[in-house]
Amino acid sequence: MAELVDHLAELTGFRDRELLDVTLVGALRDLLRPRAVAIYRSVGEAGHERWLTRARLQAGELAARADPGWVDLESLPAHHEHPARLDAFRRQTIVQLPGPVHLTLFPVATDRESLGVMEVESDSALDERDQRLVMSILRIYRNFQGLLDYSERDTLTGLLNRKTFDESFMKAVAEPMLPPPDGEGEDRRTAAQRCRYWMGVIDIDHFKRVNDTYGHLIGDEVLLLLARLMRASFRFDDRLYRFGGEEFVVLMRCTDAPAAALAFERLRFHVERHVFPQVGHITVSIGFTELKRGDTPSGAFERADKAVYFAKGQGRNQVRHHAELVASGHLEDDAKVGDVELF
């Protein structure tokens, strides 16, 4: 009992979701002594879902293994390649597969969504007591995820909130980057590592007019639908934030500026084409910038925000890259004061 309490205390001691998953598999490995414990998350668009390994720990291993958040989706196993996982995930029930290595699969979910599956490999079937133990720990995990959602997410849209941004930003600018490629033929994983981080600021055009004309309830519905369009336009590992009011931020990885511009243009196009109830059509203005080593959250945000305001001054409903605006002379270089270069 003392060991179980210690593990529960450790499980609820983290605010980092990756560490939470690693702690969860470690706790069950120590309590059940199975061959392996793993958490697999369902990622990807409907009809093209994949299994992402969040944490996998085998007997005797000191550290859990996981897929990086920026892994190429095509390299992950598809849903249909693991029918037992898919069964547990869709029916939200325990699934057992007897064999030389017995598999027991548990659904993993939060109050907001079904996340994936926990898979336990053991020499024999888990008895009823062990299954109850796992389900009880997963309920604690679910409740704690709910507390994290409450503190980290915007209550209206479900997107991440402003106070979670700084930590993710600092992780991004501190991440080591590989040098440019010196030839052809690198694999997907290496190519993904060469991606750089980009930040975009998204502002709804004439949003005050929406609130003044239709009321704040309709305005809130516009914000909620825009958040859904953002989720549909960006990848599962892109981080989406509502900063307040009609302002949103995206933190993502892309190979270069054209790829980043294409991603933001996709959102702009989807918003322009969407018919919002009662309101009809709205548009967004978007500015983006590449994150640089040594950047601060406020510095990067200011660059992207300047690009947004330039877009609004040029007619709105467009995507603008800060560096291109500086290169063309439309904006001043933030790294200079007069003729003195600071960086």
mmCIF file of C-alpha atoms in Angstrom:
data_model
loop_
_atom_site.group_PDB
_atom_site.id
_atom_site.type_symbol
_atom_site.label_atom_id
_atom_site.label_comp_id
_atom_site.label_asym_id
_atom_site.label_seq_id
_atom_site.Cartn_x
_atom_site.Cartn_y
_atom_site.Cartn_z
ATOM 1 C CA MET A 1 0.000 0.000 0.000
ATOM 2 C CA ALA A 2 2.820 2.413 0.871
ATOM 3 C CA GLU A 3 4.412 1.781 -2.526
ATOM 4 C CA LEU A 4 1.118 2.551 -4.267
ATOM 5 C CA VAL A 5 0.687 5.805 -2.324
ATOM 6 C CA ASP A 6 4.262 6.826 -3.190
ATOM 7 C CA HIS A 7 3.590 6.271 -6.886
ATOM 8 C CA LEU A 8 0.332 8.233 -6.764
ATOM 9 C CA ALA A 9 2.110 11.103 -5.031
ATOM 10 C CA GLU A 10 4.768 11.092 -7.754
ATOM 11 C CA LEU A 11 2.144 10.834 -10.504
ATOM 12 C CA THR A 12 0.323 13.951 -9.331
ATOM 13 C CA GLY A 13 3.511 15.888 -8.655
ATOM 14 C CA PHE A 14 4.160 16.900 -12.274
ATOM 15 C CA ARG A 15 2.610 19.591 -14.459
ATOM 16 C CA ASP A 16 4.352 18.358 -17.619
ATOM 17 C CA ARG A 17 2.141 15.928 -19.557
ATOM 18 C CA GLU A 18 5.090 14.036 -21.030
ATOM 19 C CA LEU A 19 6.542 13.444 -17.569
ATOM 20 C CA LEU A 20 3.076 12.443 -16.387
ATOM 21 C CA ASP A 21 2.899 9.652 -18.977
ATOM 22 C CA VAL A 22 6.427 8.483 -18.193
ATOM 23 C CA THR A 23 5.615 8.405 -14.472
ATOM 24 C CA LEU A 24 2.409 6.482 -15.137
ATOM 25 C CA VAL A 25 4.111 3.662 -17.050
ATOM 26 C CA GLY A 26 6.885 3.562 -14.452
ATOM 27 C CA ALA A 27 4.389 3.213 -11.621
ATOM 28 C CA LEU A 28 2.531 0.347 -13.293
ATOM 29 C CA ARG A 29 5.786 -1.375 -14.234
ATOM 30 C CA ASP A 30 6.854 -1.331 -10.576
ATOM 31 C CA LEU A 31 3.447 -2.364 -9.213
ATOM 32 C CA LEU A 32 2.561 -5.138 -11.695
ATOM 33 C CA ARG A 33 6.044 -6.361 -12.728
ATOM 34 C CA PRO A 34 4.956 -7.002 -16.333
ATOM 35 C CA ARG A 35 7.188 -7.455 -19.343
ATOM 36 C CA ALA A 36 6.361 -3.968 -20.579
ATOM 37 C CA VAL A 37 3.914 -1.087 -20.168
ATOM 38 C CA ALA A 38 3.214 1.510 -22.854
ATOM 39 C CA ILE A 39 0.866 4.382 -23.628
ATOM 40 C CA TYR A 40 -0.122 4.900 -27.261
ATOM 41 C CA ARG A 41 -1.920 8.060 -28.315
ATOM 42 C CA SER A 42 -4.203 8.306 -31.327
ATOM 43 C CA VAL A 43 -3.081 11.176 -33.595
ATOM 44 C CA GLY A 44 -3.849 12.378 -37.107
ATOM 45 C CA GLU A 45 -6.898 13.398 -39.080
ATOM 46 C CA ALA A 46 -10.078 11.302 -39.245
ATOM 47 C CA GLY A 47 -9.541 8.337 -41.542
ATOM 48 C CA HIS A 48 -5.747 8.622 -41.310
ATOM 49 C CA GLU A 49 -5.157 8.088 -37.583
ATOM 50 C CA ARG A 50 -1.839 6.758 -36.315
ATOM 51 C CA TRP A 51 -0.436 5.401 -33.056
ATOM 52 C CA LEU A 52 2.099 7.672 -31.358
ATOM 53 C CA THR A 53 4.159 6.122 -28.555
ATOM 54 C CA ARG A 54 3.904 8.466 -25.586
ATOM 55 C CA ALA A 55 5.919 6.270 -23.212
ATOM 56 C CA ARG A 56 7.082 2.633 -23.262
ATOM 57 C CA LEU A 57 8.995 0.956 -20.433
ATOM 58 C CA GLN A 58 10.180 -2.639 -20.358
ATOM 59 C CA ALA A 59 11.255 -4.683 -17.357
ATOM 60 C CA GLY A 60 14.803 -3.742 -16.424
ATOM 61 C CA GLU A 61 14.855 -0.476 -18.377
ATOM 62 C CA LEU A 62 15.765 2.664 -16.469
ATOM 63 C CA ALA A 63 14.251 5.195 -18.879
ATOM 64 C CA ALA A 64 11.065 5.119 -20.922
ATOM 65 C CA ARG A 65 11.142 5.460 -24.693
ATOM 66 C CA ALA A 66 8.812 7.693 -26.695
ATOM 67 C CA ASP A 67 8.254 9.084 -30.171
ATOM 68 C CA PRO A 68 9.253 12.750 -30.458
ATOM 69 C CA GLY A 69 6.318 15.116 -30.741
ATOM 70 C CA TRP A 70 7.508 16.243 -34.188
ATOM 71 C CA VAL A 71 7.745 12.731 -35.665
ATOM 72 C CA ASP A 72 6.527 12.379 -39.253
ATOM 73 C CA LEU A 73 3.027 10.895 -39.151
ATOM 74 C CA GLU A 74 3.655 8.585 -42.095
ATOM 75 C CA SER A 75 6.351 6.786 -40.109
ATOM 76 C CA LEU A 76 3.898 5.794 -37.348
ATOM 77 C CA PRO A 77 1.771 2.620 -37.416
ATOM 78 C CA ALA A 78 -1.763 3.139 -38.692
ATOM 79 C CA HIS A 79 -4.802 2.386 -36.559
ATOM 80 C CA HIS A 80 -5.736 -0.731 -38.487
ATOM 81 C CA GLU A 81 -2.297 -2.273 -37.945
ATOM 82 C CA HIS A 82 -3.187 -2.834 -34.283
ATOM 83 C CA PRO A 83 -6.834 -3.983 -34.218
ATOM 84 C CA ALA A 84 -6.828 -4.811 -30.484
ATOM 85 C CA ARG A 85 -5.711 -1.279 -29.614
ATOM 86 C CA LEU A 86 -8.331 0.111 -31.947
ATOM 87 C CA ASP A 87 -11.033 -2.045 -30.317
ATOM 88 C CA ALA A 88 -10.124 -0.860 -26.805
ATOM 89 C CA PHE A 89 -9.917 2.738 -28.016
ATOM 90 C CA ARG A 90 -13.231 2.806 -29.873
ATOM 91 C CA ARG A 91 -15.294 0.817 -27.375
ATOM 92 C CA GLN A 92 -13.578 2.345 -24.319
ATOM 93 C CA THR A 93 -13.280 -1.045 -22.691
ATOM 94 C CA ILE A 94 -10.581 -3.469 -21.519
ATOM 95 C CA VAL A 95 -9.400 -5.879 -24.223
ATOM 96 C CA GLN A 96 -7.314 -8.996 -23.483
ATOM 97 C CA LEU A 97 -5.296 -11.062 -25.946
ATOM 98 C CA PRO A 98 -3.970 -14.373 -24.582
ATOM 99 C CA GLY A 99 -0.766 -15.845 -25.948
ATOM 100 C CA PRO A 100 2.896 -16.488 -25.119
ATOM 101 C CA VAL A 101 2.936 -12.803 -24.218
ATOM 102 C CA HIS A 102 -0.434 -11.820 -22.793
ATOM 103 C CA LEU A 103 -1.673 -8.366 -23.794
ATOM 104 C CA THR A 104 -4.148 -6.318 -21.768
ATOM 105 C CA LEU A 105 -5.265 -3.025 -23.254
ATOM 106 C CA PHE A 106 -6.950 -0.240 -21.283
ATOM 107 C CA PRO A 107 -8.597 2.864 -22.772
ATOM 108 C CA VAL A 108 -6.971 6.163 -21.785
ATOM 109 C CA ALA A 109 -9.168 9.251 -21.819
ATOM 110 C CA THR A 110 -9.745 12.652 -20.273
ATOM 111 C CA ASP A 111 -13.033 14.442 -19.681
ATOM 112 C CA ARG A 112 -12.507 16.207 -23.025
ATOM 113 C CA GLU A 113 -11.487 13.345 -25.316
ATOM 114 C CA SER A 114 -10.342 9.780 -25.800
ATOM 115 C CA LEU A 115 -6.551 9.947 -25.916
ATOM 116 C CA GLY A 116 -5.430 6.427 -26.691
ATOM 117 C CA VAL A 117 -4.609 3.092 -25.101
ATOM 118 C CA MET A 118 -2.405 1.685 -22.362
ATOM 119 C CA GLU A 119 -0.911 -1.703 -23.251
ATOM 120 C CA VAL A 120 0.403 -4.123 -20.619
ATOM 121 C CA GLU A 121 2.504 -7.106 -21.733
ATOM 122 C CA SER A 122 2.685 -9.918 -19.165
ATOM 123 C CA ASP A 123 3.523 -13.614 -18.899
ATOM 124 C CA SER A 124 -0.030 -14.424 -17.792
ATOM 125 C CA ALA A 125 -3.419 -12.715 -17.813
ATOM 126 C CA LEU A 126 -3.931 -9.866 -15.373
ATOM 127 C CA ASP A 127 -6.406 -10.982 -12.717
ATOM 128 C CA GLU A 128 -9.427 -8.951 -11.697
ATOM 129 C CA ARG A 129 -7.568 -7.307 -8.821
ATOM 130 C CA ASP A 130 -4.783 -6.083 -11.090
ATOM 131 C CA GLN A 131 -7.269 -4.811 -13.660
ATOM 132 C CA ARG A 132 -9.101 -2.837 -10.966
ATOM 133 C CA LEU A 133 -5.771 -1.424 -9.808
ATOM 134 C CA VAL A 134 -4.915 -0.200 -13.317
ATOM 135 C CA MET A 135 -8.380 1.264 -13.881
ATOM 136 C CA SER A 136 -8.235 3.081 -10.529
ATOM 137 C CA ILE A 137 -4.861 4.610 -11.369
ATOM 138 C CA LEU A 138 -6.157 5.609 -14.807
ATOM 139 C CA ARG A 139 -9.107 7.359 -13.138
ATOM 140 C CA ILE A 140 -6.657 9.357 -11.019
ATOM 141 C CA TYR A 141 -4.683 10.084 -14.203
ATOM 142 C CA ARG A 142 -7.891 11.230 -15.909
ATOM 143 C CA ASN A 143 -8.859 13.479 -13.005
ATOM 144 C CA PHE A 144 -5.385 15.008 -12.873
ATOM 145 C CA GLN A 145 -5.435 15.613 -16.624
ATOM 146 C CA GLY A 146 -8.723 17.428 -16.038
ATOM 147 C CA LEU A 147 -7.075 19.680 -13.454
ATOM 148 C CA LEU A 148 -4.253 20.421 -15.902
ATOM 149 C CA ASP A 149 -6.791 21.245 -18.609
ATOM 150 C CA TYR A 150 -8.587 23.593 -16.230
ATOM 151 C CA SER A 151 -5.388 25.487 -15.455
ATOM 152 C CA GLU A 152 -3.799 25.366 -18.923
ATOM 153 C CA ARG A 153 -6.695 25.750 -21.349
ATOM 154 C CA ASP A 154 -9.008 28.544 -22.331
ATOM 155 C CA THR A 155 -12.441 27.701 -20.965
ATOM 156 C CA LEU A 156 -14.312 28.802 -24.096
ATOM 157 C CA THR A 157 -12.254 27.347 -26.947
ATOM 158 C CA GLY A 158 -10.302 24.551 -25.242
ATOM 159 C CA LEU A 159 -7.085 25.889 -26.762
ATOM 160 C CA LEU A 160 -4.020 26.431 -24.579
ATOM 161 C CA ASN A 161 -4.070 29.668 -22.640
ATOM 162 C CA ARG A 162 -1.558 32.499 -22.406
ATOM 163 C CA LYS A 163 0.149 31.379 -19.203
ATOM 164 C CA THR A 164 1.274 28.060 -20.752
ATOM 165 C CA PHE A 165 2.977 29.774 -23.682
ATOM 166 C CA ASP A 166 6.254 30.927 -22.140
ATOM 167 C CA GLU A 167 7.388 27.453 -21.070
ATOM 168 C CA SER A 168 6.724 25.928 -24.504
ATOM 169 C CA PHE A 169 8.431 28.880 -26.159
ATOM 170 C CA MET A 170 11.599 28.559 -24.070
ATOM 171 C CA LYS A 171 11.772 24.811 -24.797
ATOM 172 C CA ALA A 172 11.522 25.557 -28.515
ATOM 173 C CA VAL A 173 14.302 28.154 -28.652
ATOM 174 C CA ALA A 174 16.565 25.996 -26.474
ATOM 175 C CA GLU A 175 16.184 22.886 -28.650
ATOM 176 C CA PRO A 176 19.393 22.029 -30.552
ATOM 177 C CA MET A 177 19.111 22.129 -34.317
ATOM 178 C CA LEU A 178 21.024 20.099 -36.888
ATOM 179 C CA PRO A 179 23.138 21.940 -39.473
ATOM 180 C CA PRO A 180 21.758 22.319 -43.018
ATOM 181 C CA PRO A 181 21.825 19.106 -45.117
ATOM 182 C CA ASP A 182 24.938 18.433 -47.159
ATOM 183 C CA GLY A 183 23.306 16.122 -49.653
ATOM 184 C CA GLU A 184 20.269 14.136 -50.753
ATOM 185 C CA GLY A 185 18.725 11.058 -49.251
ATOM 186 C CA GLU A 186 18.332 11.841 -45.553
ATOM 187 C CA ASP A 187 15.553 9.957 -43.788
ATOM 188 C CA ARG A 188 12.300 11.442 -42.519
ATOM 189 C CA ARG A 189 13.433 11.559 -38.898
ATOM 190 C CA THR A 190 16.599 13.489 -39.735
ATOM 191 C CA ALA A 191 14.655 15.816 -42.022
ATOM 192 C CA ALA A 192 12.192 16.487 -39.202
ATOM 193 C CA GLN A 193 15.045 17.396 -36.883
ATOM 194 C CA ARG A 194 16.116 20.081 -39.345
ATOM 195 C CA CYS A 195 12.760 21.825 -38.979
ATOM 196 C CA ARG A 196 12.731 25.227 -37.311
ATOM 197 C CA TYR A 197 10.162 26.774 -35.016
ATOM 198 C CA TRP A 198 7.760 29.452 -36.189
ATOM 199 C CA MET A 199 5.248 31.581 -34.360
ATOM 200 C CA GLY A 200 2.129 33.089 -35.843
ATOM 201 C CA VAL A 201 -0.299 35.651 -34.445
ATOM 202 C CA ILE A 202 -3.875 35.436 -35.734
ATOM 203 C CA ASP A 203 -6.313 38.305 -35.312
ATOM 204 C CA ILE A 204 -9.967 38.282 -36.371
ATOM 205 C CA ASP A 205 -10.755 41.198 -38.674
ATOM 206 C CA HIS A 206 -13.479 43.599 -37.445
ATOM 207 C CA PHE A 207 -14.346 41.367 -34.471
ATOM 208 C CA LYS A 208 -15.664 44.331 -32.464
ATOM 209 C CA ARG A 209 -18.229 44.826 -35.222
ATOM 210 C CA VAL A 210 -19.380 41.222 -34.725
ATOM 211 C CA ASN A 211 -19.885 41.752 -30.979
ATOM 212 C CA ASP A 212 -21.581 45.127 -31.461
ATOM 213 C CA THR A 213 -23.915 43.831 -34.187
ATOM 214 C CA TYR A 214 -24.797 40.331 -32.993
ATOM 215 C CA GLY A 215 -23.920 40.328 -29.287
ATOM 216 C CA HIS A 216 -21.259 38.610 -27.236
ATOM 217 C CA LEU A 217 -22.908 35.173 -27.340
ATOM 218 C CA ILE A 218 -22.602 35.093 -31.126
ATOM 219 C CA GLY A 219 -19.090 36.524 -30.792
ATOM 220 C CA ASP A 220 -18.177 33.644 -28.475
ATOM 221 C CA GLU A 221 -19.555 31.183 -31.024
ATOM 222 C CA VAL A 222 -17.301 32.728 -33.672
ATOM 223 C CA LEU A 223 -14.286 32.253 -31.380
ATOM 224 C CA LEU A 224 -15.263 28.644 -30.705
ATOM 225 C CA LEU A 225 -15.681 27.851 -34.412
ATOM 226 C CA LEU A 226 -12.399 29.548 -35.259
ATOM 227 C CA ALA A 227 -10.658 27.331 -32.699
ATOM 228 C CA ARG A 228 -12.131 24.289 -34.450
ATOM 229 C CA LEU A 229 -10.907 25.536 -37.810
ATOM 230 C CA MET A 230 -7.445 25.991 -36.296
ATOM 231 C CA ARG A 231 -7.403 22.397 -35.074
ATOM 232 C CA ALA A 232 -8.417 21.204 -38.533
ATOM 233 C CA SER A 233 -5.814 23.375 -40.288
ATOM 234 C CA PHE A 234 -2.722 22.564 -38.229
ATOM 235 C CA ARG A 235 -0.986 19.319 -37.249
ATOM 236 C CA PHE A 236 -1.465 17.385 -34.031
ATOM 237 C CA ASP A 237 1.906 18.539 -32.642
ATOM 238 C CA ASP A 238 1.395 22.252 -33.391
ATOM 239 C CA ARG A 239 0.551 24.190 -30.249
ATOM 240 C CA LEU A 240 -2.509 26.423 -30.484
ATOM 241 C CA TYR A 241 -3.234 29.232 -28.016
ATOM 242 C CA ARG A 242 -5.902 31.796 -27.339
ATOM 243 C CA PHE A 243 -4.211 34.867 -25.905
ATOM 244 C CA GLY A 244 -7.455 36.665 -25.131
ATOM 245 C CA GLY A 245 -10.195 38.443 -27.027
ATOM 246 C CA GLU A 246 -9.907 37.757 -30.746
ATOM 247 C CA GLU A 247 -6.154 37.081 -30.693
ATOM 248 C CA PHE A 248 -4.705 33.600 -31.204
ATOM 249 C CA VAL A 249 -1.149 32.262 -31.428
ATOM 250 C CA VAL A 250 0.356 29.187 -33.102
ATOM 251 C CA LEU A 251 3.741 27.654 -32.257
ATOM 252 C CA MET A 252 4.834 25.085 -34.846
ATOM 253 C CA ARG A 253 7.737 23.407 -36.635
ATOM 254 C CA CYS A 254 8.343 23.807 -40.376
ATOM 255 C CA THR A 255 11.278 23.339 -42.696
ATOM 256 C CA ASP A 256 11.310 26.899 -44.027
ATOM 257 C CA ALA A 257 9.370 30.130 -44.456
ATOM 258 C CA PRO A 258 7.346 28.990 -47.518
ATOM 259 C CA ALA A 259 6.154 25.906 -45.611
ATOM 260 C CA ALA A 260 5.158 28.049 -42.632
ATOM 261 C CA ALA A 261 3.397 30.538 -44.889
ATOM 262 C CA LEU A 262 1.500 27.686 -46.546
ATOM 263 C CA ALA A 263 0.262 26.412 -43.174
ATOM 264 C CA PHE A 264 -0.988 29.849 -42.134
ATOM 265 C CA GLU A 265 -2.465 30.471 -45.578
ATOM 266 C CA ARG A 266 -4.415 27.213 -45.230
ATOM 267 C CA LEU A 267 -6.056 28.540 -42.069
ATOM 268 C CA ARG A 268 -6.756 31.930 -43.653
ATOM 269 C CA PHE A 269 -8.424 30.204 -46.621
ATOM 270 C CA HIS A 270 -10.535 27.906 -44.412
ATOM 271 C CA VAL A 271 -11.757 30.835 -42.319
ATOM 272 C CA GLU A 272 -12.609 32.931 -45.393
ATOM 273 C CA ARG A 273 -14.619 30.067 -46.897
ATOM 274 C CA HIS A 274 -16.453 29.079 -43.701
ATOM 275 C CA VAL A 275 -20.009 30.320 -43.135
ATOM 276 C CA PHE A 276 -20.446 31.335 -39.496
ATOM 277 C CA PRO A 277 -24.033 31.096 -38.173
ATOM 278 C CA GLN A 278 -25.840 34.478 -38.304
ATOM 279 C CA VAL A 279 -22.556 36.323 -38.966
ATOM 280 C CA GLY A 280 -21.804 34.825 -42.387
ATOM 281 C CA HIS A 281 -18.209 35.266 -43.508
ATOM 282 C CA ILE A 282 -15.324 36.634 -41.459
ATOM 283 C CA THR A 283 -11.614 36.918 -42.211
ATOM 284 C CA VAL A 284 -8.369 36.841 -40.249
ATOM 285 C CA SER A 285 -5.072 38.690 -40.552
ATOM 286 C CA ILE A 286 -1.960 36.660 -39.747
ATOM 287 C CA GLY A 287 1.654 37.599 -39.090
ATOM 288 C CA PHE A 288 4.437 35.111 -38.457
ATOM 289 C CA THR A 289 8.130 34.992 -37.596
ATOM 290 C CA GLU A 290 10.865 32.425 -37.150
ATOM 291 C CA LEU A 291 12.037 31.796 -33.598
ATOM 292 C CA LYS A 292 15.715 32.470 -33.044
ATOM 293 C CA ARG A 293 18.133 31.213 -30.422
ATOM 294 C CA GLY A 294 18.100 33.686 -27.560
ATOM 295 C CA ASP A 295 14.610 34.931 -28.465
ATOM 296 C CA THR A 296 12.202 36.022 -25.758
ATOM 297 C CA PRO A 297 8.446 35.372 -25.894
ATOM 298 C CA SER A 298 7.712 39.099 -25.941
ATOM 299 C CA GLY A 299 10.304 39.787 -28.660
ATOM 300 C CA ALA A 300 9.002 37.088 -31.010
ATOM 301 C CA PHE A 301 5.401 38.057 -30.346
ATOM 302 C CA GLU A 302 6.155 41.683 -31.132
ATOM 303 C CA ARG A 303 7.674 40.752 -34.516
ATOM 304 C CA ALA A 304 4.676 38.625 -35.501
ATOM 305 C CA ASP A 305 2.270 41.259 -34.176
ATOM 306 C CA LYS A 306 3.901 43.961 -36.305
ATOM 307 C CA ALA A 307 3.349 41.768 -39.353
ATOM 308 C CA VAL A 308 -0.331 41.407 -38.346
ATOM 309 C CA TYR A 309 -0.790 45.156 -38.119
ATOM 310 C CA PHE A 310 0.893 45.614 -41.488
ATOM 311 C CA ALA A 311 -1.565 43.072 -42.945
ATOM 312 C CA LYS A 312 -4.481 44.990 -41.455
ATOM 313 C CA GLY A 313 -3.167 48.235 -42.894
ATOM 314 C CA GLN A 314 -2.948 46.635 -46.336
ATOM 315 C CA GLY A 315 -6.569 45.487 -46.458
ATOM 316 C CA ARG A 316 -6.706 42.597 -43.962
ATOM 317 C CA ASN A 317 -7.403 38.910 -44.783
ATOM 318 C CA GLN A 318 -3.774 38.085 -45.571
ATOM 319 C CA VAL A 319 -0.662 36.348 -44.230
ATOM 320 C CA ARG A 320 2.555 38.338 -43.764
ATOM 321 C CA HIS A 321 6.081 37.187 -42.860
ATOM 322 C CA HIS A 322 7.954 39.650 -40.643
ATOM 323 C CA ALA A 323 11.391 38.931 -42.133
ATOM 324 C CA GLU A 324 10.112 39.522 -45.673
ATOM 325 C CA LEU A 325 8.579 42.832 -44.613
ATOM 326 C CA VAL A 326 11.912 43.883 -43.107
ATOM 327 C CA ALA A 327 13.813 42.775 -46.223
ATOM 328 C CA SER A 328 11.467 44.763 -48.464
ATOM 329 C CA GLY A 329 11.793 47.865 -46.294
ATOM 330 C CA HIS A 330 8.177 47.901 -45.121
ATOM 331 C CA LEU A 331 9.209 47.352 -41.489
ATOM 332 C CA GLU A 332 12.315 48.355 -39.559
ATOM 333 C CA ASP A 333 14.780 45.697 -38.442
ATOM 334 C CA ASP A 334 14.227 45.094 -34.716
ATOM 335 C CA ALA A 335 17.896 44.123 -34.336
ATOM 336 C CA LYS A 336 19.050 47.658 -35.155
ATOM 337 C CA VAL A 337 18.804 50.990 -33.422
ATOM 338 C CA GLY A 338 19.725 53.716 -35.896
ATOM 339 C CA ASP A 339 22.835 52.403 -37.663
ATOM 340 C CA VAL A 340 24.035 50.250 -34.757
ATOM 341 C CA GLU A 341 23.473 46.511 -34.981
ATOM 342 C CA LEU A 342 22.649 44.948 -31.604
ATOM 343 C CA PHE A 343 22.758 41.296 -32.707
#
